[in-house]
Amino acid sequence: MIKFTLCAVSALLCAGTALADQTLLSGGDVIDVERGVTLESQDILIEDGRITAIGSTGSLGPAADATIIDMRGATLLPGLSDSHVHLTGRSDVHGYRRLTVSTPRAAISGVANARKTLMAGFTTVRNLGAPGFADVDLMTAIEEGEVPGPRIIPAGRSIGITGGHCDNNLLPFEYHQTAGGVANGPWGVRQKVRENKKYGAQVIKFCGTGGVLSKGTSIGAQQFSLEEMTAIVDEAHLLGLKVAVHAHGTDGINTALEAGVDSVEHASMISDEGIAAAKAQGTYLSMDVYVSDFILSEGEAAGILPESLDKERQVGQVQRERFRAAVEAGVDMAFGTDAGVYSHGLNGRQFAYMVEWGMTPMQAIQASTIHNATLFGLQSEIGSIKVGKAADIIAVSGNPLSDIRELEDVDFVMKGGAVFVNTLGE
Ligand code: ARG
């Protein structure tokens, strides 16, 4: 019996359609991201949310009551992932507007944005910074099946120096405003790492240079000394957590690499020396090469400060050139977008930019699947369509290897064996 499962994208809330004991995704072409090849006309058997068998069409013999989903003509890929999002952030609320947003209000945005992200084919995200621990609670609500969304690796509060990027510098002294992740000195930052772990962080994010969207910080300026960065990385690694550093400027990137971070976010002004160090150490670069277009075209209307627009003009194109250099050097590249600065659900727009700036479509897909999974330490669980892994599978009606922009409009989304989107054949 053939059953079609449809969870319309317009449905207000979609918890995913649970299927029979066995589901067969039948007849699609499957991208094997580990070997970098496409296998034509495959069947994939799914039981209890996991992939239990893969074989050429007709070879598997599913149970008589299995749900069979016709995938003929479609290309299947592992669920996409994004190594840098802010689910609680909104693209139309920047600059001083952010001061009006409470943590509960941000959490409500997070619910809406998690759903958009999943519907766009992103089944796992690393949330690199949220007010309070809203991302931890969002993760829990999704895991408990209360709201739909991707798997989340939450960072909780981003750790930063007083007055730097990751502090809140918008108000004058008499308001005594300090962001929750601010800490100084080796023991101060160790304590902050421990607190983040205590309240549910699964990755540590810290700010190693100034930023574009913060007031009064310089993108070239290093934040934290080598001693402090080493303390953050050491403490996080003792607790079994990986470390992601926000860093645009060359010195901050070099110092963070020396301290042993696991990924450099943005990496805009990475030097040849930094590229060589990242390659030698196996440090991932998570370079958000799309977001500049949003900031410069729509940022002003969204409330982004004039000084931030100036900083973006200094950094946007340079970052793309350094992305190309890193790809050519063969550094491990993650797929991270900074969605939240721009609209959630548009994460897939970055693929075309990665291809324009030096990657093959296969490399861009590998970045968002198997490479991100490895960066997250989840490569035995997600990141490829493989027997034993979670059934996080997406599909598009065309071939993303010939037109990467297919990934901007995903037609089928399965997470953990439940179907959230299926518009194939419409
Ligand atoms: N959150 C980042 C910052 O404020 C955004 C940087 C965006 N620009 C870029 N070219 N990647 O620094």
JSON list of C-alpha atoms in Angstrom, two decimals, residues 159-372:
[
{"chain": "A", "resi": 159, "resn": "ILE", "atom": "CA", "xyz": [31.26, 34.83, 26.73]},
{"chain": "A", "resi": 160, "resn": "GLY", "atom": "CA", "xyz": [32.87, 38.24, 26.17]},
{"chain": "A", "resi": 161, "resn": "ILE", "atom": "CA", "xyz": [34.94, 41.01, 27.74]},
{"chain": "A", "resi": 162, "resn": "THR", "atom": "CA", "xyz": [33.47, 44.09, 29.40]},
{"chain": "A", "resi": 163, "resn": "GLY", "atom": "CA", "xyz": [32.55, 46.53, 26.66]},
{"chain": "A", "resi": 164, "resn": "GLY", "atom": "CA", "xyz": [33.33, 44.18, 23.79]},
{"chain": "A", "resi": 165, "resn": "HIS", "atom": "CA", "xyz": [31.31, 42.35, 21.19]},
{"chain": "A", "resi": 166, "resn": "CYS", "atom": "CA", "xyz": [29.04, 40.02, 23.26]},
{"chain": "A", "resi": 167, "resn": "ASP", "atom": "CA", "xyz": [28.53, 42.74, 25.89]},
{"chain": "A", "resi": 168, "resn": "ASN", "atom": "CA", "xyz": [25.64, 45.18, 25.50]},
{"chain": "A", "resi": 169, "resn": "ASN", "atom": "CA", "xyz": [27.10, 48.67, 25.01]},
{"chain": "A", "resi": 170, "resn": "LEU", "atom": "CA", "xyz": [24.03, 50.58, 23.92]},
{"chain": "A", "resi": 171, "resn": "LEU", "atom": "CA", "xyz": [23.17, 52.42, 27.15]},
{"chain": "A", "resi": 172, "resn": "PRO", "atom": "CA", "xyz": [25.06, 55.05, 29.17]},
{"chain": "A", "resi": 173, "resn": "PHE", "atom": "CA", "xyz": [26.86, 54.27, 32.41]},
{"chain": "A", "resi": 174, "resn": "GLU", "atom": "CA", "xyz": [23.99, 54.99, 34.80]},
{"chain": "A", "resi": 175, "resn": "TYR", "atom": "CA", "xyz": [22.02, 52.00, 33.47]},
{"chain": "A", "resi": 176, "resn": "HIS", "atom": "CA", "xyz": [24.84, 49.61, 34.49]},
{"chain": "A", "resi": 177, "resn": "GLN", "atom": "CA", "xyz": [23.95, 47.26, 31.66]},
{"chain": "A", "resi": 178, "resn": "THR", "atom": "CA", "xyz": [26.13, 44.17, 31.27]},
{"chain": "A", "resi": 179, "resn": "ALA", "atom": "CA", "xyz": [25.36, 41.11, 29.14]},
{"chain": "A", "resi": 180, "resn": "GLY", "atom": "CA", "xyz": [25.05, 37.79, 30.98]},
{"chain": "A", "resi": 181, "resn": "GLY", "atom": "CA", "xyz": [28.13, 36.28, 29.36]},
{"chain": "A", "resi": 182, "resn": "VAL", "atom": "CA", "xyz": [30.61, 38.98, 30.35]},
{"chain": "A", "resi": 183, "resn": "ALA", "atom": "CA", "xyz": [33.64, 37.74, 32.31]},
{"chain": "A", "resi": 184, "resn": "ASN", "atom": "CA", "xyz": [37.24, 38.85, 32.67]},
{"chain": "A", "resi": 185, "resn": "GLY", "atom": "CA", "xyz": [40.47, 37.19, 33.74]},
{"chain": "A", "resi": 186, "resn": "PRO", "atom": "CA", "xyz": [41.37, 33.50, 33.48]},
{"chain": "A", "resi": 187, "resn": "TRP", "atom": "CA", "xyz": [39.37, 32.50, 36.56]},
{"chain": "A", "resi": 188, "resn": "GLY", "atom": "CA", "xyz": [36.45, 34.72, 35.65]},
{"chain": "A", "resi": 189, "resn": "VAL", "atom": "CA", "xyz": [36.10, 33.09, 32.26]},
{"chain": "A", "resi": 190, "resn": "ARG", "atom": "CA", "xyz": [36.53, 29.60, 33.72]},
{"chain": "A", "resi": 191, "resn": "GLN", "atom": "CA", "xyz": [33.67, 30.32, 36.10]},
{"chain": "A", "resi": 192, "resn": "LYS", "atom": "CA", "xyz": [31.52, 31.50, 33.18]},
{"chain": "A", "resi": 193, "resn": "VAL", "atom": "CA", "xyz": [32.23, 28.31, 31.24]},
{"chain": "A", "resi": 194, "resn": "ARG", "atom": "CA", "xyz": [31.21, 26.27, 34.29]},
{"chain": "A", "resi": 195, "resn": "GLU", "atom": "CA", "xyz": [27.99, 28.27, 34.70]},
{"chain": "A", "resi": 196, "resn": "ASN", "atom": "CA", "xyz": [27.12, 27.82, 31.05]},
{"chain": "A", "resi": 197, "resn": "LYS", "atom": "CA", "xyz": [27.63, 24.08, 31.39]},
{"chain": "A", "resi": 198, "resn": "LYS", "atom": "CA", "xyz": [25.54, 24.02, 34.57]},
{"chain": "A", "resi": 199, "resn": "TYR", "atom": "CA", "xyz": [22.56, 25.57, 32.80]},
{"chain": "A", "resi": 200, "resn": "GLY", "atom": "CA", "xyz": [22.70, 23.37, 29.72]},
{"chain": "A", "resi": 201, "resn": "ALA", "atom": "CA", "xyz": [25.20, 24.75, 27.21]},
{"chain": "A", "resi": 202, "resn": "GLN", "atom": "CA", "xyz": [26.58, 22.01, 24.95]},
{"chain": "A", "resi": 203, "resn": "VAL", "atom": "CA", "xyz": [29.15, 24.22, 23.22]},
{"chain": "A", "resi": 204, "resn": "ILE", "atom": "CA", "xyz": [31.05, 27.28, 24.41]},
{"chain": "A", "resi": 205, "resn": "LYS", "atom": "CA", "xyz": [30.99, 30.43, 22.32]},
{"chain": "A", "resi": 206, "resn": "PHE", "atom": "CA", "xyz": [33.22, 33.36, 23.10]},
{"chain": "A", "resi": 207, "resn": "CYS", "atom": "CA", "xyz": [34.01, 36.62, 21.34]},
{"chain": "A", "resi": 208, "resn": "GLY", "atom": "CA", "xyz": [37.70, 36.91, 20.44]},
{"chain": "A", "resi": 209, "resn": "THR", "atom": "CA", "xyz": [37.50, 40.19, 18.52]},
{"chain": "A", "resi": 210, "resn": "GLY", "atom": "CA", "xyz": [35.17, 43.10, 18.12]},
{"chain": "A", "resi": 211, "resn": "GLY", "atom": "CA", "xyz": [32.17, 42.70, 15.85]},
{"chain": "A", "resi": 212, "resn": "VAL", "atom": "CA", "xyz": [30.08, 44.33, 13.17]},
{"chain": "A", "resi": 213, "resn": "LEU", "atom": "CA", "xyz": [26.77, 44.57, 14.98]},
{"chain": "A", "resi": 214, "resn": "SER", "atom": "CA", "xyz": [27.99, 45.74, 18.39]},
{"chain": "A", "resi": 215, "resn": "LYS", "atom": "CA", "xyz": [28.34, 49.38, 19.40]},
{"chain": "A", "resi": 216, "resn": "GLY", "atom": "CA", "xyz": [31.81, 50.77, 19.94]},
{"chain": "A", "resi": 217, "resn": "THR", "atom": "CA", "xyz": [33.84, 47.67, 19.11]},
{"chain": "A", "resi": 218, "resn": "SER", "atom": "CA", "xyz": [36.49, 47.44, 16.44]},
{"chain": "A", "resi": 219, "resn": "ILE", "atom": "CA", "xyz": [36.52, 44.37, 14.19]},
{"chain": "A", "resi": 220, "resn": "GLY", "atom": "CA", "xyz": [40.31, 44.34, 14.14]},
{"chain": "A", "resi": 221, "resn": "ALA", "atom": "CA", "xyz": [40.72, 44.47, 17.94]},
{"chain": "A", "resi": 222, "resn": "GLN", "atom": "CA", "xyz": [41.48, 41.27, 19.82]},
{"chain": "A", "resi": 223, "resn": "GLN", "atom": "CA", "xyz": [39.30, 40.59, 22.86]},
{"chain": "A", "resi": 224, "resn": "PHE", "atom": "CA", "xyz": [40.72, 38.46, 25.67]},
{"chain": "A", "resi": 225, "resn": "SER", "atom": "CA", "xyz": [44.44, 37.82, 26.11]},
{"chain": "A", "resi": 226, "resn": "LEU", "atom": "CA", "xyz": [46.00, 34.51, 25.11]},
{"chain": "A", "resi": 227, "resn": "GLU", "atom": "CA", "xyz": [45.91, 33.59, 28.80]},
{"chain": "A", "resi": 228, "resn": "GLU", "atom": "CA", "xyz": [42.14, 34.13, 28.99]},
{"chain": "A", "resi": 229, "resn": "MET", "atom": "CA", "xyz": [41.43, 32.34, 25.71]},
{"chain": "A", "resi": 230, "resn": "THR", "atom": "CA", "xyz": [43.55, 29.39, 26.84]},
{"chain": "A", "resi": 231, "resn": "ALA", "atom": "CA", "xyz": [41.60, 29.28, 30.11]},
{"chain": "A", "resi": 232, "resn": "ILE", "atom": "CA", "xyz": [38.26, 29.20, 28.24]},
{"chain": "A", "resi": 233, "resn": "VAL", "atom": "CA", "xyz": [39.39, 26.43, 25.90]},
{"chain": "A", "resi": 234, "resn": "ASP", "atom": "CA", "xyz": [41.02, 24.39, 28.66]},
{"chain": "A", "resi": 235, "resn": "GLU", "atom": "CA", "xyz": [38.01, 24.62, 30.97]},
{"chain": "A", "resi": 236, "resn": "ALA", "atom": "CA", "xyz": [35.55, 23.80, 28.17]},
{"chain": "A", "resi": 237, "resn": "HIS", "atom": "CA", "xyz": [37.60, 20.81, 27.04]},
{"chain": "A", "resi": 238, "resn": "LEU", "atom": "CA", "xyz": [37.88, 19.54, 30.63]},
{"chain": "A", "resi": 239, "resn": "LEU", "atom": "CA", "xyz": [34.07, 19.56, 30.71]},
{"chain": "A", "resi": 240, "resn": "GLY", "atom": "CA", "xyz": [33.81, 17.86, 27.32]},
{"chain": "A", "resi": 241, "resn": "LEU", "atom": "CA", "xyz": [32.58, 20.92, 25.43]},
{"chain": "A", "resi": 242, "resn": "LYS", "atom": "CA", "xyz": [33.89, 22.28, 22.15]},
{"chain": "A", "resi": 243, "resn": "VAL", "atom": "CA", "xyz": [34.69, 25.94, 21.68]},
{"chain": "A", "resi": 244, "resn": "ALA", "atom": "CA", "xyz": [33.59, 28.30, 18.92]},
{"chain": "A", "resi": 245, "resn": "VAL", "atom": "CA", "xyz": [35.22, 31.73, 18.77]},
{"chain": "A", "resi": 246, "resn": "HIS", "atom": "CA", "xyz": [33.70, 34.78, 17.09]},
{"chain": "A", "resi": 247, "resn": "ALA", "atom": "CA", "xyz": [36.68, 36.43, 15.37]},
{"chain": "A", "resi": 248, "resn": "HIS", "atom": "CA", "xyz": [37.03, 38.83, 12.44]},
{"chain": "A", "resi": 249, "resn": "GLY", "atom": "CA", "xyz": [40.46, 40.42, 12.95]},
{"chain": "A", "resi": 250, "resn": "THR", "atom": "CA", "xyz": [43.77, 38.71, 12.19]},
{"chain": "A", "resi": 251, "resn": "ASP", "atom": "CA", "xyz": [45.33, 38.93, 15.68]},
{"chain": "A", "resi": 252, "resn": "GLY", "atom": "CA", "xyz": [42.29, 37.59, 17.50]},
{"chain": "A", "resi": 253, "resn": "ILE", "atom": "CA", "xyz": [42.04, 34.70, 15.03]},
{"chain": "A", "resi": 254, "resn": "ASN", "atom": "CA", "xyz": [45.72, 33.81, 15.45]},
{"chain": "A", "resi": 255, "resn": "THR", "atom": "CA", "xyz": [45.52, 33.97, 19.24]},
{"chain": "A", "resi": 256, "resn": "ALA", "atom": "CA", "xyz": [42.36, 31.84, 19.33]},
{"chain": "A", "resi": 257, "resn": "LEU", "atom": "CA", "xyz": [44.02, 29.27, 17.07]},
{"chain": "A", "resi": 258, "resn": "GLU", "atom": "CA", "xyz": [46.98, 29.21, 19.43]},
{"chain": "A", "resi": 259, "resn": "ALA", "atom": "CA", "xyz": [44.59, 28.68, 22.35]},
{"chain": "A", "resi": 260, "resn": "GLY", "atom": "CA", "xyz": [43.17, 25.63, 20.55]},
{"chain": "A", "resi": 261, "resn": "VAL", "atom": "CA", "xyz": [39.58, 26.55, 19.68]},
{"chain": "A", "resi": 262, "resn": "ASP", "atom": "CA", "xyz": [37.55, 24.03, 17.68]},
{"chain": "A", "resi": 263, "resn": "SER", "atom": "CA", "xyz": [36.03, 26.46, 15.18]},
{"chain": "A", "resi": 264, "resn": "VAL", "atom": "CA", "xyz": [36.59, 30.05, 14.14]},
{"chain": "A", "resi": 265, "resn": "GLU", "atom": "CA", "xyz": [33.34, 31.86, 13.31]},
{"chain": "A", "resi": 266, "resn": "HIS", "atom": "CA", "xyz": [33.42, 34.54, 10.59]},
{"chain": "A", "resi": 267, "resn": "ALA", "atom": "CA", "xyz": [37.26, 34.31, 10.24]},
{"chain": "A", "resi": 268, "resn": "SER", "atom": "CA", "xyz": [36.96, 37.36, 7.98]},
{"chain": "A", "resi": 269, "resn": "MET", "atom": "CA", "xyz": [40.55, 38.62, 8.02]},
{"chain": "A", "resi": 270, "resn": "ILE", "atom": "CA", "xyz": [42.31, 35.32, 8.49]},
{"chain": "A", "resi": 271, "resn": "SER", "atom": "CA", "xyz": [45.93, 35.52, 7.30]},
{"chain": "A", "resi": 272, "resn": "ASP", "atom": "CA", "xyz": [47.77, 32.89, 5.26]},
{"chain": "A", "resi": 273, "resn": "GLU", "atom": "CA", "xyz": [49.50, 31.97, 8.51]},
{"chain": "A", "resi": 274, "resn": "GLY", "atom": "CA", "xyz": [46.10, 31.52, 10.20]},
{"chain": "A", "resi": 275, "resn": "ILE", "atom": "CA", "xyz": [44.89, 29.36, 7.32]},
{"chain": "A", "resi": 276, "resn": "ALA", "atom": "CA", "xyz": [47.99, 27.18, 7.61]},
{"chain": "A", "resi": 277, "resn": "ALA", "atom": "CA", "xyz": [47.52, 26.84, 11.39]},
{"chain": "A", "resi": 278, "resn": "ALA", "atom": "CA", "xyz": [43.81, 25.97, 11.02]},
{"chain": "A", "resi": 279, "resn": "LYS", "atom": "CA", "xyz": [44.69, 23.33, 8.45]},
{"chain": "A", "resi": 280, "resn": "ALA", "atom": "CA", "xyz": [47.53, 21.83, 10.52]},
{"chain": "A", "resi": 281, "resn": "GLN", "atom": "CA", "xyz": [45.39, 21.65, 13.68]},
{"chain": "A", "resi": 282, "resn": "GLY", "atom": "CA", "xyz": [42.14, 20.55, 12.02]},
{"chain": "A", "resi": 283, "resn": "THR", "atom": "CA", "xyz": [40.31, 23.68, 13.22]},
{"chain": "A", "resi": 284, "resn": "TYR", "atom": "CA", "xyz": [37.09, 24.35, 11.34]},
{"chain": "A", "resi": 285, "resn": "LEU", "atom": "CA", "xyz": [36.31, 27.70, 9.72]},
{"chain": "A", "resi": 286, "resn": "SER", "atom": "CA", "xyz": [32.65, 28.69, 9.80]},
{"chain": "A", "resi": 287, "resn": "MET", "atom": "CA", "xyz": [32.49, 31.63, 7.40]},
{"chain": "A", "resi": 288, "resn": "ASP", "atom": "CA", "xyz": [29.12, 33.34, 6.91]},
{"chain": "A", "resi": 289, "resn": "VAL", "atom": "CA", "xyz": [29.67, 34.57, 3.38]},
{"chain": "A", "resi": 290, "resn": "TYR", "atom": "CA", "xyz": [26.04, 35.43, 2.55]},
{"chain": "A", "resi": 291, "resn": "VAL", "atom": "CA", "xyz": [24.96, 37.69, 5.43]},
{"chain": "A", "resi": 292, "resn": "SER", "atom": "CA", "xyz": [26.83, 40.77, 4.19]},
{"chain": "A", "resi": 293, "resn": "ASP", "atom": "CA", "xyz": [24.33, 41.18, 1.35]},
{"chain": "A", "resi": 294, "resn": "PHE", "atom": "CA", "xyz": [21.46, 41.35, 3.83]},
{"chain": "A", "resi": 295, "resn": "ILE", "atom": "CA", "xyz": [23.20, 43.78, 6.17]},
{"chain": "A", "resi": 296, "resn": "LEU", "atom": "CA", "xyz": [24.13, 46.21, 3.40]},
{"chain": "A", "resi": 297, "resn": "SER", "atom": "CA", "xyz": [20.77, 46.12, 1.60]},
{"chain": "A", "resi": 298, "resn": "GLU", "atom": "CA", "xyz": [18.21, 45.75, 4.40]},
{"chain": "A", "resi": 299, "resn": "GLY", "atom": "CA", "xyz": [20.17, 46.44, 7.56]},
{"chain": "A", "resi": 300, "resn": "GLU", "atom": "CA", "xyz": [19.48, 50.14, 7.88]},
{"chain": "A", "resi": 301, "resn": "ALA", "atom": "CA", "xyz": [15.71, 49.63, 7.76]},
{"chain": "A", "resi": 302, "resn": "ALA", "atom": "CA", "xyz": [16.07, 46.87, 10.38]},
{"chain": "A", "resi": 303, "resn": "GLY", "atom": "CA", "xyz": [17.74, 49.25, 12.83]},
{"chain": "A", "resi": 304, "resn": "ILE", "atom": "CA", "xyz": [21.39, 48.33, 12.32]},
{"chain": "A", "resi": 305, "resn": "LEU", "atom": "CA", "xyz": [23.59, 51.23, 13.52]},
{"chain": "A", "resi": 306, "resn": "PRO", "atom": "CA", "xyz": [25.44, 53.38, 10.97]},
{"chain": "A", "resi": 307, "resn": "GLU", "atom": "CA", "xyz": [28.80, 52.40, 12.53]},
{"chain": "A", "resi": 308, "resn": "SER", "atom": "CA", "xyz": [27.89, 48.74, 11.97]},
{"chain": "A", "resi": 309, "resn": "LEU", "atom": "CA", "xyz": [27.11, 49.38, 8.31]},
{"chain": "A", "resi": 310, "resn": "ASP", "atom": "CA", "xyz": [30.55, 51.02, 7.99]},
{"chain": "A", "resi": 311, "resn": "LYS", "atom": "CA", "xyz": [32.20, 48.02, 9.61]},
{"chain": "A", "resi": 312, "resn": "GLU", "atom": "CA", "xyz": [30.34, 45.64, 7.29]},
{"chain": "A", "resi": 313, "resn": "ARG", "atom": "CA", "xyz": [31.65, 47.56, 4.28]},
{"chain": "A", "resi": 314, "resn": "GLN", "atom": "CA", "xyz": [35.18, 46.91, 5.55]},
{"chain": "A", "resi": 315, "resn": "VAL", "atom": "CA", "xyz": [34.72, 43.23, 6.20]},
{"chain": "A", "resi": 316, "resn": "GLY", "atom": "CA", "xyz": [32.18, 41.70, 3.80]},
{"chain": "A", "resi": 317, "resn": "GLN", "atom": "CA", "xyz": [34.17, 41.34, 0.59]},
{"chain": "A", "resi": 318, "resn": "VAL", "atom": "CA", "xyz": [37.45, 40.62, 2.37]},
{"chain": "A", "resi": 319, "resn": "GLN", "atom": "CA", "xyz": [35.77, 37.70, 4.12]},
{"chain": "A", "resi": 320, "resn": "ARG", "atom": "CA", "xyz": [34.70, 36.20, 0.79]},
{"chain": "A", "resi": 321, "resn": "GLU", "atom": "CA", "xyz": [38.22, 36.50, -0.59]},
{"chain": "A", "resi": 322, "resn": "ARG", "atom": "CA", "xyz": [39.64, 34.82, 2.50]},
{"chain": "A", "resi": 323, "resn": "PHE", "atom": "CA", "xyz": [36.97, 32.12, 2.20]},
{"chain": "A", "resi": 324, "resn": "ARG", "atom": "CA", "xyz": [38.28, 31.37, -1.28]},
{"chain": "A", "resi": 325, "resn": "ALA", "atom": "CA", "xyz": [41.87, 31.21, 0.01]},
{"chain": "A", "resi": 326, "resn": "ALA", "atom": "CA", "xyz": [40.86, 28.83, 2.82]},
{"chain": "A", "resi": 327, "resn": "VAL", "atom": "CA", "xyz": [38.98, 26.54, 0.43]},
{"chain": "A", "resi": 328, "resn": "GLU", "atom": "CA", "xyz": [41.97, 26.47, -1.94]},
{"chain": "A", "resi": 329, "resn": "ALA", "atom": "CA", "xyz": [44.27, 25.62, 0.98]},
{"chain": "A", "resi": 330, "resn": "GLY", "atom": "CA", "xyz": [42.05, 22.68, 1.92]},
{"chain": "A", "resi": 331, "resn": "VAL", "atom": "CA", "xyz": [40.99, 23.82, 5.41]},
{"chain": "A", "resi": 332, "resn": "ASP", "atom": "CA", "xyz": [38.04, 21.96, 7.02]},
{"chain": "A", "resi": 333, "resn": "MET", "atom": "CA", "xyz": [35.10, 24.20, 6.25]},
{"chain": "A", "resi": 334, "resn": "ALA", "atom": "CA", "xyz": [31.85, 24.25, 8.23]},
{"chain": "A", "resi": 335, "resn": "PHE", "atom": "CA", "xyz": [28.54, 25.66, 6.99]},
{"chain": "A", "resi": 336, "resn": "GLY", "atom": "CA", "xyz": [27.53, 28.54, 9.27]},
{"chain": "A", "resi": 337, "resn": "THR", "atom": "CA", "xyz": [25.29, 31.44, 8.30]},
{"chain": "A", "resi": 338, "resn": "ASP", "atom": "CA", "xyz": [24.56, 33.69, 11.33]},
{"chain": "A", "resi": 339, "resn": "ALA", "atom": "CA", "xyz": [20.83, 33.33, 10.52]},
{"chain": "A", "resi": 340, "resn": "GLY", "atom": "CA", "xyz": [18.98, 35.50, 12.98]},
{"chain": "A", "resi": 341, "resn": "VAL", "atom": "CA", "xyz": [20.90, 38.49, 11.69]},
{"chain": "A", "resi": 342, "resn": "TYR", "atom": "CA", "xyz": [18.91, 37.75, 8.52]},
{"chain": "A", "resi": 343, "resn": "SER", "atom": "CA", "xyz": [15.70, 35.71, 8.23]},
{"chain": "A", "resi": 344, "resn": "HIS", "atom": "CA", "xyz": [15.58, 32.16, 9.53]},
{"chain": "A", "resi": 345, "resn": "GLY", "atom": "CA", "xyz": [14.61, 29.64, 6.89]},
{"chain": "A", "resi": 346, "resn": "LEU", "atom": "CA", "xyz": [16.80, 31.38, 4.32]},
{"chain": "A", "resi": 347, "resn": "ASN", "atom": "CA", "xyz": [19.92, 29.56, 5.58]},
{"chain": "A", "resi": 348, "resn": "GLY", "atom": "CA", "xyz": [20.16, 27.73, 2.25]},
{"chain": "A", "resi": 349, "resn": "ARG", "atom": "CA", "xyz": [20.91, 30.94, 0.39]},
{"chain": "A", "resi": 350, "resn": "GLN", "atom": "CA", "xyz": [24.51, 30.67, 1.50]},
{"chain": "A", "resi": 351, "resn": "PHE", "atom": "CA", "xyz": [25.19, 27.58, -0.63]},
{"chain": "A", "resi": 352, "resn": "ALA", "atom": "CA", "xyz": [25.29, 29.56, -3.88]},
{"chain": "A", "resi": 353, "resn": "TYR", "atom": "CA", "xyz": [27.75, 32.03, -2.33]},
{"chain": "A", "resi": 354, "resn": "MET", "atom": "CA", "xyz": [30.04, 29.25, -1.20]},
{"chain": "A", "resi": 355, "resn": "VAL", "atom": "CA", "xyz": [30.04, 27.87, -4.73]},
{"chain": "A", "resi": 356, "resn": "GLU", "atom": "CA", "xyz": [30.57, 31.32, -6.25]},
{"chain": "A", "resi": 357, "resn": "TRP", "atom": "CA", "xyz": [33.58, 31.80, -3.95]},
{"chain": "A", "resi": 358, "resn": "GLY", "atom": "CA", "xyz": [35.39, 28.59, -4.70]},
{"chain": "A", "resi": 359, "resn": "MET", "atom": "CA", "xyz": [33.63, 25.42, -3.57]},
{"chain": "A", "resi": 360, "resn": "THR", "atom": "CA", "xyz": [32.16, 22.73, -5.77]},
{"chain": "A", "resi": 361, "resn": "PRO", "atom": "CA", "xyz": [28.47, 22.04, -5.05]},
{"chain": "A", "resi": 362, "resn": "MET", "atom": "CA", "xyz": [29.54, 18.72, -3.47]},
{"chain": "A", "resi": 363, "resn": "GLN", "atom": "CA", "xyz": [31.98, 20.52, -1.15]},
{"chain": "A", "resi": 364, "resn": "ALA", "atom": "CA", "xyz": [29.28, 22.99, -0.07]},
{"chain": "A", "resi": 365, "resn": "ILE", "atom": "CA", "xyz": [26.89, 20.11, 0.66]},
{"chain": "A", "resi": 366, "resn": "GLN", "atom": "CA", "xyz": [29.61, 18.22, 2.55]},
{"chain": "A", "resi": 367, "resn": "ALA", "atom": "CA", "xyz": [30.25, 21.34, 4.67]},
{"chain": "A", "resi": 368, "resn": "SER", "atom": "CA", "xyz": [26.59, 21.45, 5.74]},
{"chain": "A", "resi": 369, "resn": "THR", "atom": "CA", "xyz": [26.32, 17.72, 6.38]},
{"chain": "A", "resi": 370, "resn": "ILE", "atom": "CA", "xyz": [29.28, 15.49, 7.21]},
{"chain": "A", "resi": 371, "resn": "HIS", "atom": "CA", "xyz": [31.75, 18.27, 8.04]},
{"chain": "A", "resi": 372, "resn": "ASN", "atom": "CA", "xyz": [29.38, 20.07, 10.39]}
]
